[in-house]
Amino acid sequence: MKTESSSSVVEFLEKVPLLHRLTSSSLKKIAQVLVFKRYERGDYVVGRDEEEMEGVYFILEGQAQVLGPVGEENCSEFFLKPFDYFGRGIFGNVYAVDVVAVSQLTCLLLTCDHCHLLETKPICDLDNQRSLLERILYMDPLDLNVFRGFTLPNAPALGKVFGGQFVAQGLAAASKTVEFMKLVHSLHAYFLLSGDTNSKDFNLNMLLLASTLLFSSESSLAVPIIYEVSRLRDGNNFATRRVDARQKGKTIFTLFASFQREQQGFDHLESNMPHMLPPETLVSRDEMLQRRMTDHLIPRYYRNKVATQYTAPLPIDIRFCEPNYSTEERKSPSRLKYWFKARGELSDDQALHRCVVAFASDLMYAFISSDPHRKKGMSAVPVSLDHSMWFHRPLRADDWLLFVMVNLTASQSRGLATGEMFNRKGELVVSLKQEALLKETVTSNPILDSKL
């Protein structure tokens, strides 16, 4: 792009919510291929009759209006201003709309053949044969019963340590103190304090050895989490462990886990898996979010919210059975069903697969408690309080599992949800329960503070 200096264009791109998840090197590449587009007032930038949009437009100067659903054309959320964006996106055209200039308008166009530059780095590092999940679950042994865990740059965080990471790493630490013939059959976890991912005040020299094992040279390290395991019981067939997670000298998480040697016994199943479409026919969560980011018929604040919080694909592939393209302003049932599996192939270690399922179990569990109470201008931020899991049968976390969850009740600012996980054969492999704290904030400018 020759009209503007490359540095000033990069500075502009850094302020576009859609691009917050990209690295500076990616922004520089985008700046080099952008095309200037100018329009007079009343010009159609995009027409719904066009067979295909040219690409993604970023508004540099002026304003445009999306001619949205009938009755909503004058809604302020459908007026676009500098740093807003619209267009084709990564996954092709999905919505047919008109976008009209309401003043002199200057846009920067990223043409379709360069839209691949919007993609984030893949979950698995091709130079590292281990999946991101296996690296997240790596526990650095400090002593016989003490381990150190890390929050990787690509791990889910959003400003604090993800609850599923606590559960999975705590279980991984406990598993390392139990003979390999015994596998976890139940766990009960309590989230006491938020985990810190800020590394500014931490001495990175302490992690030099571990960083060479886990991170690339461009990665930043977060404050480590120390997991201390207490061996409460070691019997012939059962073992019990308590794990306390500490950070900066404070206990922030506690987990109790029971392990059992494989034994033959009664076997029956009363819970039936609901009939759902195969996961291969469903849209992935990442594709759904990408579409929401460029859907002009969704209010601007919500598109910016998704774009700001979407940093990279999760290490778990999620396919919603009943895709809901709500803008989080409408009530929805307090139940959810989706298929999920780990990205990449995992080893045959059954303990690893159970840790991965524990990691995945907290991704969206708490949010169904607030779904029936959604309304415009409300931001509900659920926080996991306690989390319980029962493992009934062997499973593979790198094969599709159906997660069926229902919120049973919400009262006294707490919501209780129950869940079941089924394999593709229809066997119940895991049962779950979780209690979450429901925080409600009502504001005219919705707070961008959600896991999604």
XYZ file of C-alpha atoms in Angstrom:
452
model
C 0.000 0.000 0.000
C 1.695 3.212 -1.175
C -0.707 6.007 -0.224
C 0.034 5.872 3.497
C 3.256 5.003 5.305
C 3.407 1.394 6.431
C 3.961 2.340 10.083
C 0.853 4.575 10.250
C -1.250 1.838 8.665
C 0.006 -0.713 11.192
C -0.863 1.714 13.998
C -4.391 1.941 12.584
C -4.713 -1.828 12.282
C -3.632 -2.306 15.894
C -6.828 -0.495 16.956
C -9.184 -2.697 14.907
C -10.885 -5.212 17.274
C -10.907 -7.954 14.646
C -7.106 -7.846 14.491
C -6.237 -7.738 18.200
C -5.455 -11.444 18.190
C -2.799 -11.127 15.460
C 0.924 -10.577 15.947
C 2.721 -7.413 14.839
C 4.397 -9.347 12.021
C 0.968 -10.396 10.717
C -0.261 -6.787 10.828
C 2.754 -5.656 8.820
C 2.002 -8.255 6.151
C -1.627 -7.112 5.988
C -0.566 -3.444 5.738
C 1.527 -4.235 2.657
C -1.404 -5.623 0.647
C -4.287 -3.316 1.641
C -6.066 -1.354 -1.074
C -7.534 2.145 -0.646
C -11.239 2.469 -1.505
C -13.064 5.834 -1.468
C -16.812 6.470 -1.650
C -19.083 9.478 -1.764
C -22.185 9.865 0.392
C -24.924 7.542 -0.846
C -22.555 5.152 -2.627
C -23.109 1.455 -2.049
C -19.958 -0.098 -0.627
C -21.507 -3.545 -0.633
C -24.814 -4.570 -2.202
C -26.760 -7.655 -1.224
C -27.215 -8.487 -4.902
C -23.485 -8.864 -5.424
C -22.508 -12.479 -5.869
C -19.370 -12.130 -3.785
C -17.770 -9.408 -1.666
C -14.296 -8.286 -2.586
C -12.882 -9.048 0.844
C -12.782 -7.463 4.297
C -13.214 -3.686 4.615
C -11.726 -1.603 7.460
C -13.172 1.909 7.846
C -10.370 4.488 7.951
C -12.433 7.710 7.720
C -16.121 8.536 7.558
C -19.232 6.527 8.354
C -21.332 3.815 6.708
C -24.690 2.254 7.489
C -25.748 -1.370 7.363
C -29.265 -1.732 6.044
C -30.234 -4.424 8.509
C -33.504 -6.141 9.431
C -36.763 -4.288 8.875
C -37.385 -1.822 11.678
C -33.739 -1.717 12.781
C -32.177 0.374 9.997
C -31.797 3.407 12.270
C -30.315 1.494 15.195
C -26.976 3.023 16.203
C -25.444 -0.442 16.284
C -25.798 -0.628 12.491
C -23.776 2.558 11.871
C -20.124 1.846 11.155
C -17.320 4.250 12.013
C -13.493 4.233 11.950
C -11.928 0.963 13.161
C -15.135 -0.962 12.364
C -14.966 -3.696 9.752
C -17.242 -5.694 7.483
C -17.004 -8.007 4.522
C -16.247 -11.485 3.389
C -14.231 -12.818 6.336
C -12.277 -16.058 6.371
C -15.127 -18.480 5.799
C -16.779 -16.874 2.775
C -20.002 -14.925 2.338
C -22.700 -15.793 4.845
C -24.945 -12.731 5.067
C -26.523 -10.734 2.222
C -26.716 -7.053 3.223
C -26.325 -3.521 1.890
C -23.620 -1.233 3.263
C -24.029 2.426 2.235
C -21.733 5.405 2.803
C -23.480 8.111 4.858
C -20.564 10.542 4.449
C -17.389 10.681 2.473
C -15.900 7.295 3.252
C -12.397 5.840 3.041
C -11.896 2.118 3.537
C -8.896 -0.165 3.507
C -9.711 -3.369 1.623
C -8.071 -6.707 2.302
C -8.929 -8.622 -0.845
C -10.166 -12.200 -0.810
C -6.878 -13.652 -1.985
C -5.147 -12.205 1.092
C -7.800 -13.109 3.695
C -5.653 -16.033 4.852
C -3.552 -13.419 6.671
C -6.413 -13.101 9.187
C -5.915 -16.649 10.372
C -4.216 -17.226 13.715
C -1.424 -19.721 14.300
C -2.498 -23.364 14.419
C -2.972 -25.025 17.778
C -0.239 -27.612 17.271
C 3.342 -26.519 16.773
C 4.583 -28.415 13.734
C 8.080 -28.415 15.195
C 6.791 -30.056 18.363
C 5.089 -33.426 18.011
C 3.204 -32.985 21.253
C -0.192 -31.299 21.058
C -0.805 -28.046 22.900
C -2.894 -29.939 25.440
C -0.048 -32.309 26.255
C 2.247 -29.322 26.741
C -0.314 -27.601 28.988
C -0.488 -30.776 31.066
C 3.289 -31.082 31.370
C 4.165 -31.015 35.083
C 7.710 -30.096 36.060
C 8.698 -32.233 39.114
C 10.321 -30.163 41.878
C 10.183 -32.803 44.618
C 8.569 -36.178 45.264
C 5.099 -34.642 45.755
C 5.591 -31.129 44.351
C 5.118 -30.119 40.710
C 5.200 -26.906 38.719
C 2.650 -26.104 36.031
C 2.602 -23.363 33.426
C 0.094 -21.264 31.516
C 1.177 -21.365 27.881
C 0.686 -18.319 25.597
C -1.875 -20.166 23.431
C -3.821 -21.610 26.376
C -7.313 -20.253 27.196
C -6.924 -17.490 29.787
C -8.726 -14.139 29.215
C -6.806 -12.409 31.959
C -6.786 -15.248 34.480
C -5.940 -18.930 34.598
C -8.695 -20.992 32.978
C -10.541 -23.177 35.505
C -10.247 -26.291 33.356
C -6.467 -25.841 33.388
C -6.482 -25.974 37.205
C -8.554 -29.180 37.196
C -6.484 -30.862 34.487
C -3.079 -29.886 35.880
C -4.114 -30.777 39.427
C -5.291 -34.176 38.229
C -2.088 -34.647 36.229
C -0.002 -33.895 39.339
C -2.035 -36.330 41.442
C -1.781 -39.031 38.759
C 2.021 -38.833 38.857
C 1.987 -39.978 42.501
C -0.246 -43.027 41.914
C 0.812 -46.392 40.449
C -0.075 -46.488 36.771
C -2.592 -49.366 37.140
C -4.890 -47.072 39.121
C -6.934 -44.495 37.204
C -8.985 -41.588 38.487
C -12.670 -42.466 38.922
C -13.819 -39.292 40.709
C -12.612 -35.809 41.543
C -13.953 -32.827 43.471
C -12.366 -29.414 42.958
C -12.753 -26.033 44.653
C -11.729 -22.741 43.028
C -10.552 -20.430 45.814
C -8.846 -17.486 44.072
C -8.241 -16.418 40.486
C -4.961 -17.540 38.985
C -2.532 -14.883 37.750
C -1.201 -14.979 34.187
C 0.816 -11.760 34.464
C 4.550 -12.360 34.185
C 5.797 -8.755 34.513
C 6.938 -9.074 38.111
C 8.274 -12.594 37.922
C 11.908 -13.654 37.614
C 11.970 -15.573 34.325
C 15.479 -16.912 34.991
C 13.903 -19.403 37.388
C 12.097 -21.011 34.451
C 14.932 -21.128 31.941
C 15.152 -24.919 31.776
C 11.393 -25.470 31.581
C 10.954 -22.721 29.010
C 13.324 -24.432 26.591
C 11.129 -27.524 26.814
C 7.777 -25.810 26.410
C 8.008 -22.483 24.640
C 9.335 -20.918 21.470
C 11.726 -17.996 21.669
C 8.873 -15.539 21.006
C 6.660 -16.815 23.814
C 6.092 -15.040 27.121
C 5.927 -16.953 30.373
C 3.235 -16.513 33.003
C 3.615 -16.899 36.743
C 3.963 -20.655 37.401
C 1.560 -22.618 39.587
C 2.959 -24.909 42.274
C 0.944 -28.107 42.850
C 1.571 -29.918 46.136
C 0.164 -33.450 46.398
C -0.845 -35.046 49.710
C -1.012 -38.847 49.690
C -4.107 -39.405 51.830
C -4.497 -43.149 51.178
C -2.829 -45.961 49.260
C -4.808 -49.227 49.360
C -4.712 -52.365 47.280
C -7.414 -51.172 44.905
C -7.954 -47.486 45.734
C -5.780 -44.427 46.295
C -6.809 -40.929 47.390
C -4.965 -37.683 46.779
C -5.386 -34.045 47.730
C -3.764 -31.384 45.569
C -3.258 -27.768 46.640
C -2.327 -25.265 43.930
C -0.361 -22.225 45.086
C 0.729 -19.047 43.412
C 2.692 -16.218 45.011
C 2.440 -18.027 48.342
C -1.366 -18.308 48.351
C -3.504 -21.431 47.954
C -5.779 -20.692 44.999
C -7.212 -24.127 44.143
C -7.809 -27.473 45.881
C -8.640 -30.840 44.327
C -9.498 -34.233 45.840
C -9.177 -37.250 43.542
C -9.811 -40.964 44.031
C -8.085 -43.613 41.914
C -9.069 -47.252 41.393
C -7.416 -50.336 39.963
C -9.520 -51.897 37.180
C -11.990 -54.408 38.654
C -14.728 -56.579 37.203
C -18.254 -56.051 38.515
C -21.854 -55.219 37.686
C -22.425 -53.199 34.512
C -25.647 -51.510 33.403
C -26.698 -48.183 31.894
C -29.924 -46.245 32.509
C -28.929 -42.908 30.969
C -29.455 -42.802 27.210
C -27.558 -40.570 24.813
C -29.886 -38.182 22.921
C -29.941 -38.552 19.156
C -27.868 -35.788 17.557
C -26.440 -35.040 14.137
C -22.918 -36.402 13.604
C -20.208 -33.881 14.536
C -18.720 -33.973 11.018
C -21.905 -32.304 9.701
C -21.869 -29.433 12.218
C -20.160 -26.035 12.200
C -17.176 -25.704 14.528
C -17.177 -23.143 17.326
C -14.227 -21.324 15.747
C -15.996 -21.007 12.404
C -19.144 -19.795 14.169
C -17.174 -17.076 15.983
C -15.415 -16.039 12.792
C -18.797 -15.625 11.124
C -20.110 -13.574 14.030
C -17.155 -11.206 13.762
C -18.124 -10.242 10.199
C -21.923 -10.505 10.448
C -23.192 -6.963 9.855
C -26.632 -7.883 11.225
C -25.202 -8.477 14.708
C -24.795 -5.307 16.828
C -21.375 -3.717 16.564
C -20.510 -3.943 20.264
C -21.031 -7.718 20.211
C -18.954 -8.204 17.062
C -16.162 -6.183 18.666
C -16.565 -8.187 21.854
C -16.088 -11.470 20.018
C -13.188 -10.104 17.972
C -11.409 -8.767 21.061
C -11.743 -11.966 23.062
C -11.109 -14.451 20.259
C -7.338 -14.877 20.387
C -6.747 -18.286 18.820
C -8.593 -21.559 18.259
C -9.114 -23.566 21.420
C -7.099 -26.793 21.798
C -10.534 -28.449 21.893
C -12.663 -28.737 18.741
C -16.298 -27.961 19.658
C -19.347 -28.564 17.432
C -22.656 -27.249 18.794
C -25.593 -29.582 18.164
C -28.024 -26.666 18.081
C -26.008 -23.655 16.846
C -27.329 -20.460 18.418
C -26.394 -17.232 16.648
C -27.884 -15.109 19.447
C -26.252 -11.746 20.192
C -26.366 -12.574 23.911
C -29.328 -10.225 24.394
C -32.055 -12.873 24.329
C -33.010 -15.506 26.823
C -32.132 -19.074 25.893
C -32.784 -22.483 27.479
C -30.590 -23.465 30.400
C -29.269 -26.509 28.578
C -26.609 -27.149 25.970
C -25.360 -30.048 23.850
C -22.160 -30.193 21.852
C -19.602 -32.627 20.505
C -15.978 -32.076 21.423
C -12.570 -33.681 21.055
C -8.929 -32.735 21.472
C -7.174 -31.338 18.429
C -4.490 -33.661 17.195
C -3.816 -37.251 18.166
C -2.990 -38.142 21.752
C -0.967 -41.045 23.061
C -2.747 -44.138 24.409
C -2.190 -43.138 28.053
C -5.681 -43.355 29.616
C -4.607 -41.022 32.436
C -3.779 -38.357 29.834
C -7.190 -38.727 28.152
C -8.973 -38.235 31.470
C -6.909 -35.123 32.188
C -7.795 -33.720 28.758
C -11.508 -34.353 29.355
C -11.172 -32.601 32.721
C -9.619 -29.620 30.917
C -12.469 -29.491 28.385
C -15.220 -29.909 30.968
C -15.082 -26.304 32.224
C -15.063 -24.468 28.885
C -18.769 -23.514 28.833
C -20.300 -25.317 31.761
C -20.955 -22.311 33.997
C -22.610 -20.143 31.342
C -25.825 -22.127 30.991
C -26.856 -20.942 34.463
C -27.169 -17.360 33.188
C -28.705 -18.168 29.786
C -32.367 -17.909 30.941
C -31.683 -14.409 32.313
C -30.102 -12.726 29.311
C -31.334 -9.253 28.406
C -30.106 -6.233 26.509
C -27.354 -4.355 28.304
C -26.624 -7.159 30.750
C -23.281 -8.851 31.125
C -23.319 -11.975 33.281
C -19.899 -13.240 34.303
C -20.169 -16.708 35.872
C -17.273 -17.896 38.017
C -16.772 -21.585 38.804
C -16.978 -22.346 42.525
C -16.686 -26.132 42.664
C -16.479 -28.875 40.081
C -17.069 -32.635 40.367
C -16.508 -35.451 37.870
C -17.096 -39.208 37.872
C -15.374 -41.373 35.244
C -17.400 -44.504 34.495
C -15.700 -46.120 31.490
C -12.488 -45.856 29.449
C -12.571 -43.028 26.901
C -10.533 -41.297 24.230
C -10.381 -37.508 24.350
C -9.153 -37.344 20.745
C -12.372 -38.982 19.512
C -15.748 -37.252 19.535
C -17.606 -37.099 22.854
C -21.103 -35.667 23.305
C -21.424 -33.269 26.259
C -25.024 -32.835 27.476
C -25.463 -30.254 30.240
C -28.494 -28.874 32.065
C -28.786 -26.113 34.651
C -30.938 -27.448 37.485
C -31.475 -24.220 39.415
C -30.160 -20.725 40.124
C -30.628 -18.981 43.471
C -28.703 -16.804 45.918
C -26.340 -15.743 43.085
C -25.357 -19.385 42.492
C -26.272 -21.762 39.686
C -26.031 -25.562 39.751
C -25.527 -27.541 36.537
C -25.272 -31.234 35.825
C -23.695 -32.874 32.805
C -23.125 -36.175 31.035
C -20.552 -37.181 28.425
C -21.206 -39.995 25.956
C -18.910 -41.687 23.451
C -20.056 -42.345 19.893
C -21.299 -45.792 20.883
C -23.817 -44.125 23.214
C -22.044 -45.219 26.399
C -22.024 -42.859 29.375
C -18.346 -42.253 30.126
C -18.400 -39.241 32.486
C -20.921 -37.568 34.814
C -20.403 -34.038 36.112
C -21.770 -31.370 38.438
C -20.695 -27.771 38.892
C -21.756 -24.801 40.992
C -21.002 -21.321 39.682
C -21.255 -17.808 41.073
C -23.401 -15.612 38.796
C -22.374 -11.963 38.673
C -24.738 -9.575 36.910
C -23.698 -6.188 35.586
C -26.226 -3.946 33.850
C -24.799 -1.135 31.756
C -25.685 0.843 28.660
C -22.285 -0.080 27.270
C -22.036 -3.867 27.750
C -18.867 -5.051 29.448
C -16.596 -7.170 27.287
C -15.996 -9.826 29.913
C -17.092 -13.268 28.810
C -15.409 -16.528 27.946
C -16.855 -16.481 24.491
